């Protein structure tokens, strides 16, 4: 706990240098701006969540090979980290990772999870149950949408498969970005939203 507390304080420094050249920020690509996210949210089909029956993480194969001995997790660790060094197997051997969910910074890759912004189980309940395994693999390894992000492991585990009506990042300052990412992913993959989820997202986008 002492090590984690000390490292978490480095989050302030990470914020101060986040805008400097050469400093990586923990932010996936193609996050829609607030106005676009509002429009996309309005275009999503509103429907009750489907059943969890039949769900299994193995039906969303990950982490897939991305070439150069790297899998999807390792690609995101390099993308979202600062000063990341890797071994010949692409595993991170050093670096630092700022988690915008809780404003904490970590210097061990083992302390970092790669979060599926829209969790696999949440996707299953809102449309992915009818997909092929190949499409679910594409979803689980989507490096082009704002779907994968390096964050503190226990924060990601606390989130689990919850949608925004039941879980939001501890850092309220990130709610706008989180909602924009969530909507962007659901819009790209044509997943549905339920009424409570849409209300929560609307409220979060109101902070932008």
Short mmCIF file of C-alpha atoms in Angstrom, two decimals:
data_model
loop_
_atom_site.label_atom_id
_atom_site.label_comp_id
_atom_site.label_asym_id
_atom_site.label_seq_id
_atom_site.Cartn_x
_atom_site.Cartn_y
_atom_site.Cartn_z
CA UNK A 1 0.00 0.00 0.00
CA UNK A 2 2.85 2.41 0.83
CA UNK A 3 4.42 1.85 -2.59
CA UNK A 4 1.11 2.41 -4.33
CA UNK A 5 0.33 5.53 -2.31
CA UNK A 6 3.71 7.02 -3.11
CA UNK A 7 3.43 6.26 -6.78
CA UNK A 8 -0.10 7.61 -6.97
CA UNK A 9 1.16 11.04 -5.95
CA UNK A 10 3.18 11.10 -9.15
CA UNK A 11 -0.10 11.55 -11.00
CA UNK A 12 0.15 15.30 -10.35
CA UNK A 13 3.49 15.40 -12.13
CA UNK A 14 2.06 13.39 -14.99
CA UNK A 15 -0.70 15.93 -15.41
CA UNK A 16 1.80 18.78 -15.46
CA UNK A 17 3.87 17.25 -18.23
CA UNK A 18 1.08 15.57 -20.20
CA UNK A 19 1.08 18.24 -22.86
CA UNK A 20 4.83 18.29 -23.47
CA UNK A 21 6.36 16.77 -26.63
CA UNK A 22 7.51 13.19 -26.20
CA UNK A 23 5.25 12.53 -23.22
CA UNK A 24 2.63 9.85 -23.87
CA UNK A 25 -0.85 10.31 -22.53
CA UNK A 26 -3.10 7.42 -21.57
CA UNK A 27 -5.68 8.18 -24.19
CA UNK A 28 -6.94 5.94 -26.99
CA UNK A 29 -7.48 7.23 -30.53
CA UNK A 30 -10.56 8.65 -32.20
CA UNK A 31 -12.39 9.97 -29.15
CA UNK A 32 -15.33 11.99 -30.50
CA UNK A 33 -15.59 15.59 -29.38
CA UNK A 34 -18.45 16.48 -27.05
CA UNK A 35 -20.77 17.68 -29.80
CA UNK A 36 -20.19 14.60 -31.93
CA UNK A 37 -20.68 12.35 -28.90
CA UNK A 38 -24.01 14.06 -28.16
CA UNK A 39 -25.12 13.43 -31.74
CA UNK A 40 -23.92 9.82 -31.68
CA UNK A 41 -25.69 9.19 -28.37
CA UNK A 42 -28.92 10.38 -29.94
CA UNK A 43 -28.42 7.93 -32.80
CA UNK A 44 -28.01 4.86 -30.57
CA UNK A 45 -30.93 2.47 -30.25
CA UNK A 46 -32.41 2.59 -26.75
CA UNK A 47 -33.43 -0.86 -25.51
CA UNK A 48 -33.32 -2.90 -22.30
CA UNK A 49 -30.14 -4.90 -21.85
CA UNK A 50 -30.33 -8.46 -23.11
CA UNK A 51 -29.61 -11.59 -21.13
CA UNK A 52 -26.17 -12.52 -19.79
CA UNK A 53 -26.97 -16.16 -20.65
CA UNK A 54 -24.24 -17.81 -22.67
CA UNK A 55 -21.65 -15.11 -21.97
CA UNK A 56 -18.03 -16.20 -21.65
CA UNK A 57 -14.92 -14.06 -21.99
CA UNK A 58 -13.48 -16.80 -24.18
CA UNK A 59 -16.06 -15.82 -26.79
CA UNK A 60 -14.12 -12.52 -27.13
CA UNK A 61 -10.59 -13.84 -27.91
CA UNK A 62 -7.90 -11.49 -26.62
CA UNK A 63 -5.13 -10.41 -26.54
CA UNK A 64 -4.48 -11.01 -30.24
CA UNK A 65 -1.13 -11.02 -32.04
CA UNK A 66 -0.32 -7.57 -33.44
CA UNK A 67 2.99 -8.43 -35.08
CA UNK A 68 6.60 -7.88 -33.98
CA UNK A 69 6.06 -10.41 -31.14
CA UNK A 70 3.51 -8.02 -29.55
CA UNK A 71 -0.06 -8.72 -28.52
CA UNK A 72 -2.80 -6.13 -28.08
CA UNK A 73 -2.09 -5.57 -24.37
CA UNK A 74 1.57 -4.90 -25.06
CA UNK A 75 0.74 -2.47 -27.87
CA UNK A 76 -1.53 -0.46 -25.56
CA UNK A 77 1.06 -0.47 -22.76
CA UNK A 78 3.59 1.05 -25.16
CA UNK A 79 1.07 3.52 -26.58
CA UNK A 80 -0.20 4.76 -23.22
CA UNK A 81 3.07 4.68 -21.27
CA UNK A 82 6.00 7.04 -20.94
CA UNK A 83 9.56 5.84 -21.46
CA UNK A 84 8.42 2.26 -22.01
CA UNK A 85 11.21 -0.24 -22.65
CA UNK A 86 10.45 -3.78 -23.77
CA UNK A 87 12.27 -7.07 -24.02
CA UNK A 88 12.63 -9.18 -27.15
CA UNK A 89 9.24 -10.74 -26.34
CA UNK A 90 7.64 -7.23 -26.34
CA UNK A 91 6.86 -7.42 -22.61
CA UNK A 92 7.39 -4.07 -20.86
CA UNK A 93 10.47 -4.07 -18.65
CA UNK A 94 10.29 -0.44 -17.53
CA UNK A 95 8.27 2.73 -17.99
CA UNK A 96 5.49 4.64 -16.27
CA UNK A 97 1.74 4.70 -16.80
CA UNK A 98 -0.67 7.45 -15.79
CA UNK A 99 -4.19 6.20 -15.13
CA UNK A 100 -6.72 8.97 -15.87
CA UNK A 101 -9.49 7.04 -14.13
CA UNK A 102 -7.94 7.75 -10.70
CA UNK A 103 -5.02 10.15 -11.40
CA UNK A 104 -2.45 7.56 -10.32
CA UNK A 105 0.92 6.75 -11.89
CA UNK A 106 2.55 3.33 -11.87
CA UNK A 107 6.05 2.18 -12.76
CA UNK A 108 5.35 -1.56 -12.98
CA UNK A 109 3.31 -2.95 -15.86
CA UNK A 110 1.87 -5.54 -13.47
CA UNK A 111 -0.01 -2.72 -11.69
CA UNK A 112 -1.77 -1.75 -14.93
CA UNK A 113 -4.76 -3.36 -16.63
CA UNK A 114 -5.94 -2.70 -20.16
CA UNK A 115 -9.58 -1.73 -19.73
CA UNK A 116 -12.22 -2.40 -22.34
CA UNK A 117 -14.05 0.92 -22.01
CA UNK A 118 -17.30 -0.81 -22.94
CA UNK A 119 -16.74 -4.14 -21.14
CA UNK A 120 -17.05 -7.41 -22.99
CA UNK A 121 -20.03 -8.53 -20.91
CA UNK A 122 -21.74 -5.16 -21.41
CA UNK A 123 -21.25 -5.54 -25.15
CA UNK A 124 -22.72 -9.05 -24.96
CA UNK A 125 -25.86 -7.71 -23.27
CA UNK A 126 -26.28 -4.93 -25.84
CA UNK A 127 -25.75 -6.67 -29.15
CA UNK A 128 -22.58 -8.75 -29.25
CA UNK A 129 -24.33 -11.97 -28.25
CA UNK A 130 -25.46 -12.30 -31.87
CA UNK A 131 -21.99 -11.69 -33.35
CA UNK A 132 -19.57 -14.29 -34.63
CA UNK A 133 -16.51 -15.10 -32.55
CA UNK A 134 -14.40 -13.42 -35.24
CA UNK A 135 -16.30 -10.15 -34.85
CA UNK A 136 -16.09 -10.38 -31.07
CA UNK A 137 -12.32 -10.84 -31.39
CA UNK A 138 -12.11 -7.67 -33.49
CA UNK A 139 -14.10 -5.84 -30.82
CA UNK A 140 -11.96 -7.10 -27.94
CA UNK A 141 -8.77 -5.99 -29.69
CA UNK A 142 -9.98 -2.77 -31.32
CA UNK A 143 -7.02 -0.40 -31.43
CA UNK A 144 -8.76 2.10 -33.73
CA UNK A 145 -11.73 3.03 -31.52
CA UNK A 146 -11.47 4.61 -28.03
CA UNK A 147 -12.01 1.15 -26.52
CA UNK A 148 -8.70 0.14 -24.89
CA UNK A 149 -6.90 2.15 -22.21
CA UNK A 150 -4.20 1.46 -19.62
CA UNK A 151 -5.49 2.09 -16.09
CA UNK A 152 -4.87 1.09 -12.47
CA UNK A 153 -5.58 -2.62 -12.13
CA UNK A 154 -7.76 -2.54 -9.00
CA UNK A 155 -9.83 0.35 -10.40
CA UNK A 156 -10.49 -1.68 -13.53
CA UNK A 157 -11.43 -4.69 -11.41
CA UNK A 158 -13.81 -2.53 -9.37
CA UNK A 159 -15.47 -1.42 -12.60
CA UNK A 160 -15.99 -5.01 -13.75
CA UNK A 161 -18.70 -5.15 -16.40
CA UNK A 162 -20.64 -2.14 -15.14
CA UNK A 163 -22.11 0.53 -17.41
CA UNK A 164 -21.99 4.28 -16.56
CA UNK A 165 -25.25 4.23 -14.60
CA UNK A 166 -23.52 1.91 -12.10
CA UNK A 167 -19.86 2.93 -12.31
CA UNK A 168 -17.90 6.03 -13.25
CA UNK A 169 -14.16 6.77 -12.97
CA UNK A 170 -13.18 7.96 -9.46
CA UNK A 171 -11.72 11.10 -11.06
CA UNK A 172 -14.78 13.23 -11.83
CA UNK A 173 -12.64 15.39 -14.09
CA UNK A 174 -12.44 12.46 -16.51
CA UNK A 175 -16.18 11.84 -16.75
CA UNK A 176 -16.57 13.92 -19.91
CA UNK A 177 -13.81 12.03 -21.73
CA UNK A 178 -15.03 8.67 -20.43
CA UNK A 179 -18.56 9.33 -21.69
CA UNK A 180 -17.21 10.44 -25.07
CA UNK A 181 -15.18 7.22 -25.33
CA UNK A 182 -18.10 5.05 -24.26
CA UNK A 183 -20.47 6.61 -26.79
CA UNK A 184 -17.85 6.42 -29.54
CA UNK A 185 -17.41 2.68 -29.02
CA UNK A 186 -21.14 1.94 -28.82
CA UNK A 187 -21.77 3.98 -31.95
CA UNK A 188 -19.01 2.33 -33.97
CA UNK A 189 -20.14 -1.17 -33.03
CA UNK A 190 -23.89 -0.37 -33.18
CA UNK A 191 -24.55 -1.51 -29.62
CA UNK A 192 -27.70 -0.46 -27.78
CA UNK A 193 -28.05 1.64 -24.61
CA UNK A 194 -30.65 1.32 -21.89
CA UNK A 195 -32.57 4.28 -20.46
CA UNK A 196 -30.51 4.61 -17.26
CA UNK A 197 -27.26 4.33 -19.21
CA UNK A 198 -28.33 7.05 -21.64
CA UNK A 199 -29.29 9.35 -18.76
CA UNK A 200 -25.91 8.80 -17.09
CA UNK A 201 -24.05 9.47 -20.32
CA UNK A 202 -26.09 12.61 -20.97
CA UNK A 203 -25.23 13.89 -17.49
CA UNK A 204 -21.54 13.10 -17.96
CA UNK A 205 -21.42 14.81 -21.35
CA UNK A 206 -22.96 17.82 -19.66
CA UNK A 207 -19.64 18.27 -17.85
CA UNK A 208 -17.75 18.78 -21.12
#
